[in-house]
């Protein structure tokens, strides 16, 4: 008999990695509670029509990636029904919002979820057929302020805080606006016209998309196609005044809160329900599947699935990708020495050697720079080899207070020389 294995695209999670999954989920729950979110748990399978109408019949998810089956009636009182394993959770949350008449409370609903999703995609690093999302949705009647750009900025600020608290370093927030559905329809036509002459020179997928769904051309990753895509008209030029104003208010609030972002004109996302703000947090360490999370506004979704007007905004984090990023960071950190000593001037070299000897004798690993290096060169060398840099200048030598900068957290701390070894050991979690 052949041995049975986990199905392609699915995985077993074993200890000790499961401890990391639990830590991530605990941190997420703690941060969400601070922002007044409550947990919602919706079923893992739903009526297929929910995704067809909510996510969109034409999307890759609905047209090719869903696990759908005909559920046969078991009694005369039942009807056969087409069911689908949820490929995402936003449509299910909005269905529950409508079903339980949550809009009638008049309050903004702030709901989060953690759980498995299913898509029949081609498996690769960071892409699975069963994967886990940590997501949240803010939704309510217009009178609850659900349309306000402040909600968008608050959600993005919460995500920046969550990633920082998880210890994810080096993320980039990409944002864009896809406008109202009328703006998008207008842009689709503008793109279609612009692609008429260009598409024949592009890859076969783009040739097809140029006809079926021009927006998807913007997702193309084929290097030869990039110059053509960069030259295409931008969606920002097709937005009406209201959408432009809304987006400007989102970015102004992000600026005020000090959340860094880049405007990415090509970020249009692969689900049909989006309106106005769309975003993705990417991470360089993830390779081709570089989106840690994605989300945006969906002001028309409730009505599209038969509910009342209920604008909303939300996101879903790929938990598998969070874990991959944290594990890669840990491996990189483990390969680095505890501290890089940077003497400021050649006359400080002997003092630096003495300090290195102290640290090494205390069991810590240290790399020694050279006083002839400029500070910038010391920082570059330190960033490659060490977790922290310790600056040793005349002032430090005289006062006995050293400056330590941690590369992972970006924090700078003043530490008395006598406590340096202890400080380095403690902040390494040893
Ligand atoms: P999405 O961009 O389709 O959006 O998925 C969100 C995140 O889930 C992605 O950025 C990625 O990290 C992760 N993900 C997606 N597919 C896979 C896969 N096959 N394997 C591993 N991870 C994956 C949504 O699902 C929307 N519901 C997000 C949202 C919430 N928009 C508004 N509210």
XYZ file of C-alpha atoms and ligand atoms in Angstrom:
463
model
C 0.000 0.000 0.000
C 1.359 3.445 -0.824
C 1.802 5.728 2.163
C -0.636 8.548 2.570
C 0.677 12.101 2.703
C -0.714 15.558 3.414
C -2.432 16.832 0.269
C -0.394 19.057 -2.100
C -0.431 22.659 -0.871
C -1.318 21.682 2.731
C 1.111 21.259 5.634
C 1.381 19.959 9.168
C 2.621 22.524 11.667
C 4.756 20.942 14.369
C 6.466 22.135 17.540
C 8.524 24.203 18.058
C 7.137 26.265 15.138
C 3.593 26.118 16.531
C 4.818 28.150 19.533
C 5.634 30.963 17.122
C 2.137 30.729 15.567
C 0.639 31.025 19.035
C 2.817 33.997 19.932
C 1.760 35.788 16.729
C -1.926 35.122 17.403
C -1.661 36.263 21.034
C 0.072 39.489 19.968
C -2.583 40.133 17.308
C -5.439 39.584 19.782
C -3.775 41.931 22.294
C -3.221 44.702 19.741
C -6.753 44.341 18.266
C -8.263 44.637 21.767
C -6.438 47.945 22.288
C -8.204 49.270 19.186
C -11.584 47.972 20.393
C -11.959 45.056 17.945
C -13.938 41.944 18.926
C -13.563 38.456 17.456
C -15.944 36.964 14.886
C -15.871 33.310 13.785
C -17.714 32.477 10.578
C -18.121 29.009 9.020
C -15.327 27.568 6.910
C -17.738 26.862 4.038
C -20.440 29.057 2.582
C -22.934 29.193 -0.274
C -20.878 29.488 -3.496
C -23.038 32.463 -4.567
C -21.580 34.536 -1.697
C -18.117 34.501 -3.260
C -19.371 34.753 -6.850
C -21.317 37.916 -5.989
C -18.998 39.293 -3.313
C -15.459 38.625 -4.554
C -16.495 38.706 -8.242
C -17.161 36.080 -10.905
C -14.315 37.338 -13.116
C -11.563 37.246 -10.473
C -8.870 34.541 -10.514
C -10.012 33.429 -7.056
C -13.590 32.718 -8.086
C -13.010 31.587 -11.665
C -10.160 29.123 -11.011
C -9.141 28.708 -7.383
C -12.177 27.739 -5.330
C -12.886 24.354 -3.777
C -16.524 24.003 -4.755
C -18.810 20.989 -4.619
C -22.451 20.146 -5.051
C -23.790 19.227 -1.626
C -26.528 16.667 -2.220
C -29.828 16.893 -0.349
C -30.165 14.276 2.417
C -33.884 14.652 2.968
C -36.884 15.685 0.930
C -37.015 18.922 2.918
C -33.493 19.865 1.803
C -32.256 21.175 -1.533
C -28.944 20.355 -3.174
C -26.683 23.340 -2.906
C -23.369 24.484 -4.308
C -20.936 25.053 -1.420
C -17.397 26.460 -1.332
C -14.542 26.374 1.171
C -13.929 30.045 1.937
C -11.077 31.484 -0.166
C -11.144 34.610 2.034
C -13.157 35.884 4.987
C -14.402 39.383 4.120
C -17.465 38.178 2.203
C -18.387 35.858 5.128
C -18.045 38.667 7.682
C -20.228 40.994 5.616
C -22.795 38.190 5.174
C -22.864 37.743 8.970
C -23.169 41.537 9.438
C -26.254 41.505 7.220
C -27.720 38.271 8.648
C -27.469 39.451 12.279
C -28.602 42.992 11.403
C -25.504 44.431 13.067
C -26.094 47.686 11.157
C -29.245 48.320 13.170
C -27.168 49.026 16.264
C -26.064 52.197 14.471
C -22.549 51.483 15.796
C -19.421 50.900 13.828
C -18.622 47.162 13.930
C -14.936 46.342 14.459
C -14.433 42.616 13.956
C -11.332 40.435 13.649
C -10.802 36.788 12.693
C -8.030 34.226 12.651
C -8.444 31.071 10.614
C -7.816 28.879 7.570
C -8.656 29.877 3.991
C -8.518 27.714 0.865
C -7.394 28.517 -2.673
C -6.354 26.054 -5.367
C -3.258 28.008 -6.412
C 0.070 26.656 -7.659
C 1.941 25.960 -4.389
C 5.335 27.596 -3.844
C 7.207 29.273 -0.983
C 4.650 31.415 0.861
C 1.742 30.152 -1.247
C -0.354 27.223 -0.066
C -3.758 25.738 -0.808
C -4.720 25.891 2.850
C -3.299 28.969 4.547
C -4.189 31.052 7.572
C -5.271 34.664 7.656
C -5.420 37.121 10.535
C -7.850 39.775 9.396
C -10.109 42.552 10.557
C -13.049 44.514 9.177
C -14.525 47.895 10.165
C -18.063 48.210 8.854
C -21.238 50.123 9.630
C -24.034 52.318 8.284
C -22.797 55.630 6.832
C -24.141 57.428 9.945
C -21.557 55.525 12.052
C -18.708 57.257 10.240
C -17.737 54.082 8.354
C -16.871 56.046 5.213
C -14.470 58.401 6.967
C -10.850 58.443 5.758
C -9.895 58.456 9.441
C -11.007 54.799 9.627
C -8.614 53.902 6.788
C -5.721 55.666 8.497
C -6.531 54.087 11.863
C -6.528 50.579 10.368
C -3.184 51.241 8.656
C -1.692 52.699 11.835
C -2.872 49.620 13.752
C -1.157 47.350 11.205
C 2.108 49.288 11.475
C 1.908 48.924 15.267
C 1.136 45.196 15.065
C 4.043 44.462 12.691
C 6.391 46.492 14.901
C 5.240 44.663 18.040
C 5.743 41.321 16.309
C 9.300 42.431 15.566
C 8.927 42.426 11.756
C 11.547 44.826 10.444
C 11.838 46.266 6.942
C 8.180 46.251 5.850
C 6.848 48.682 3.239
C 3.294 50.002 3.162
C 2.101 50.476 -0.440
C -1.133 52.407 -0.864
C -3.302 53.563 -3.731
C -6.871 54.538 -4.480
C -8.965 52.636 -7.032
C -11.776 55.206 -6.699
C -15.494 54.559 -6.949
C -16.865 51.798 -9.165
C -17.633 54.481 -11.773
C -14.003 55.692 -11.619
C -12.791 52.121 -12.076
C -15.076 51.518 -15.046
C -13.768 54.737 -16.629
C -10.151 53.718 -15.993
C -10.788 50.263 -17.445
C -11.858 51.889 -20.720
C -8.876 54.278 -20.709
C -6.557 51.289 -20.162
C -8.259 49.165 -22.784
C -7.759 51.942 -25.348
C -4.121 52.499 -24.308
C -3.399 48.760 -24.505
C -4.715 48.359 -28.058
C -1.362 49.203 -29.650
C 0.921 47.988 -26.848
C -0.584 44.639 -25.839
C 0.576 42.726 -28.979
C 4.196 43.430 -27.871
C 3.545 42.054 -24.373
C 3.377 38.553 -22.830
C 0.502 36.204 -23.761
C -1.176 36.693 -20.374
C -1.214 40.463 -20.872
C -2.588 40.039 -24.402
C -5.497 38.124 -22.889
C -5.936 40.490 -19.923
C -5.951 43.526 -22.247
C -9.274 42.209 -23.564
C -10.841 40.445 -20.553
C -9.686 42.501 -17.545
C -7.253 45.342 -18.430
C -6.635 46.247 -14.757
C -4.841 42.924 -14.212
C -2.124 43.972 -16.700
C -0.774 46.161 -13.870
C 0.050 42.981 -11.860
C 2.288 41.534 -14.614
C 5.767 40.629 -13.335
C 7.407 39.784 -16.708
C 10.548 42.017 -16.863
C 10.231 42.803 -20.600
C 6.692 44.140 -20.080
C 7.600 46.610 -17.340
C 8.522 49.615 -19.524
C 5.157 49.302 -21.352
C 3.264 49.110 -18.050
C 5.092 52.080 -16.548
C 4.046 54.167 -19.556
C 0.304 53.318 -19.223
C -2.153 55.940 -17.895
C -2.460 55.973 -14.080
C -5.678 55.307 -12.183
C -5.102 58.506 -10.162
C -5.942 60.498 -13.321
C -9.341 58.776 -13.593
C -10.496 59.500 -10.027
C -13.362 61.942 -9.371
C -12.966 64.851 -6.931
C -14.563 63.001 -3.998
C -12.208 60.011 -4.319
C -9.185 62.308 -4.639
C -10.252 64.212 -1.510
C -10.800 60.985 0.418
C -7.358 59.656 -0.501
C -5.658 62.965 0.371
C -7.309 62.830 3.816
C -6.037 59.257 4.374
C -2.442 60.194 3.552
C -2.647 63.419 5.619
C -3.733 61.394 8.676
C -0.918 58.869 8.074
C 1.571 61.745 7.856
C 0.260 63.189 11.128
C 0.586 59.799 12.852
C 4.070 59.259 11.424
C 3.233 56.045 9.535
C 5.569 55.729 6.513
C 4.072 54.653 3.151
C 4.708 54.753 -0.579
C 2.080 55.491 -3.205
C 1.999 52.603 -5.646
C -0.017 53.524 -8.729
C -0.112 49.905 -9.881
C -1.738 48.519 -6.730
C -5.254 47.621 -7.896
C -5.717 44.275 -6.047
C -7.318 41.071 -7.303
C -10.768 41.172 -5.701
C -13.686 43.045 -7.276
C -15.188 44.550 -4.131
C -12.559 47.238 -3.574
C -13.362 50.944 -3.775
C -11.081 53.894 -2.966
C -8.205 52.997 -0.592
C -6.288 49.787 -1.351
C -3.058 48.709 0.310
C -0.470 45.992 0.755
C 2.388 45.620 3.224
C 5.295 43.967 1.430
C 8.518 42.457 2.741
C 11.710 41.999 0.734
C 12.618 38.714 2.452
C 9.592 36.868 1.042
C 10.729 36.534 -2.581
C 8.074 36.361 -5.316
C 5.125 36.143 -2.883
C 6.148 39.383 -1.180
C 2.739 40.553 0.135
C 2.584 40.055 3.898
C -0.951 41.366 3.917
C -3.481 43.150 1.776
C -6.706 45.035 2.133
C -8.786 48.050 1.335
C -12.171 49.719 1.344
C -15.319 47.972 0.052
C -18.118 50.540 0.219
C -20.466 48.584 -2.071
C -19.926 44.980 -0.909
C -22.890 44.758 1.473
C -25.287 45.954 -1.241
C -23.703 43.586 -3.790
C -24.730 40.633 -1.623
C -28.222 41.951 -0.880
C -27.636 43.972 2.304
C -28.095 47.613 3.323
C -25.568 50.320 2.521
C -22.637 49.535 4.804
C -19.257 50.977 3.799
C -16.270 49.172 5.259
C -12.528 48.718 5.260
C -10.357 45.809 6.307
C -7.318 43.670 5.708
C -6.027 40.125 5.939
C -2.512 39.166 6.951
C -1.031 35.970 5.511
C -0.066 34.294 8.786
C 2.106 31.689 7.004
C 4.098 34.567 5.488
C 4.440 36.324 8.852
C 5.928 33.114 10.259
C 8.332 32.749 7.294
C 9.499 36.346 7.759
C 10.047 35.995 11.500
C 11.915 32.690 11.081
C 14.168 34.227 8.401
C 14.848 37.201 10.671
C 15.743 34.907 13.567
C 18.136 32.878 11.405
C 19.769 36.064 10.112
C 20.076 37.441 13.653
C 21.564 34.172 14.940
C 24.280 34.331 12.292
C 25.395 37.762 13.503
C 27.717 38.679 16.347
C 26.390 40.406 19.468
C 28.135 43.719 18.898
C 30.351 45.656 16.517
C 32.708 48.090 18.249
C 33.293 51.314 16.354
C 36.177 53.456 17.617
C 35.864 57.096 16.438
C 39.480 57.824 15.430
C 42.631 55.721 15.371
C 43.698 56.984 18.818
C 40.715 55.071 20.226
C 41.757 51.700 18.722
C 43.537 50.515 21.897
C 40.487 51.332 24.051
C 38.281 49.477 21.564
C 40.511 46.401 21.745
C 40.309 46.510 25.542
C 36.512 46.685 25.386
C 36.356 43.826 22.843
C 38.526 41.722 25.158
C 36.151 42.402 28.060
C 33.076 41.420 26.061
C 34.636 38.304 24.523
C 35.898 37.152 27.913
C 32.355 37.617 29.194
C 31.240 35.082 26.562
C 29.799 37.512 24.002
C 30.761 37.606 20.343
C 32.173 40.898 19.101
C 33.665 42.302 15.914
C 36.178 45.088 16.085
C 36.019 47.987 13.605
C 38.857 50.423 13.048
C 39.298 54.054 14.026
C 40.335 54.915 10.473
C 36.788 54.088 9.242
C 34.375 56.944 8.720
C 31.239 56.538 10.867
C 29.144 55.656 7.783
C 31.542 52.846 6.859
C 31.477 51.537 10.436
C 27.674 51.450 10.341
C 27.631 49.603 7.007
C 30.138 47.030 8.192
C 28.308 46.637 11.505
C 24.906 46.184 9.872
C 26.288 43.263 7.828
C 27.996 41.432 10.670
C 26.444 42.400 13.991
C 23.140 42.856 15.710
C 24.293 46.070 17.385
C 26.882 48.764 17.026
C 28.664 50.269 20.062
C 30.188 53.701 19.464
C 33.403 54.511 21.245
C 34.545 58.155 21.009
C 36.500 60.528 23.276
C 33.303 61.579 25.092
C 32.253 57.992 25.683
C 35.682 57.077 26.983
C 35.717 60.056 29.363
C 32.134 59.642 30.647
C 32.074 55.846 30.643
C 28.620 55.977 28.986
C 28.436 54.128 25.656
C 25.872 54.474 22.863
C 24.409 51.170 21.597
C 22.224 51.010 18.512
C 20.136 47.900 17.834
C 19.670 47.295 14.080
C 16.533 45.156 14.369
C 14.540 47.629 16.469
C 16.277 50.858 15.444
C 16.538 51.926 19.105
C 19.524 53.742 20.520
C 20.417 53.320 24.218
C 23.013 54.897 26.525
C 24.655 52.184 28.632
C 27.305 52.551 31.388
C 30.435 50.675 30.344
C 30.348 48.403 33.388
C 26.859 47.225 32.419
C 27.500 46.731 28.698
C 28.009 42.947 28.724
C 24.918 42.439 30.849
C 22.881 44.764 28.595
C 23.951 42.934 25.421
C 23.161 39.576 26.971
C 19.734 40.679 28.220
C 18.658 42.329 24.991
C 19.647 39.134 23.122
C 17.030 37.369 25.218
C 19.641 35.115 26.825
P -5.775 38.849 -0.353
O -4.802 39.872 -0.867
O -6.364 37.921 -1.337
O -6.921 39.673 0.374
O -5.099 38.011 0.798
C -4.505 38.658 1.909
C -3.180 38.004 2.270
O -3.362 36.601 2.487
C -2.117 38.096 1.193
O -1.441 39.324 1.241
C -1.206 36.943 1.584
O -0.322 37.340 2.624
C -2.176 35.915 2.144
N -2.460 34.883 1.120
C -3.302 34.953 0.076
N -3.279 33.792 -0.632
C -2.391 32.980 -0.016
C -1.916 31.646 -0.248
N -2.375 30.906 -1.255
N -0.992 31.135 0.594
C -0.518 31.868 1.647
N -0.945 33.123 1.917
C -1.858 33.684 1.099
C -7.981 39.090 1.023
O -8.093 37.923 1.275
C -9.008 40.119 1.484
N -10.132 39.390 2.105
C -8.384 41.096 2.461
C -9.355 42.119 2.939
C -9.996 42.144 4.123
N -9.775 43.179 2.240
C -10.653 43.848 2.963
N -10.823 43.214 4.092
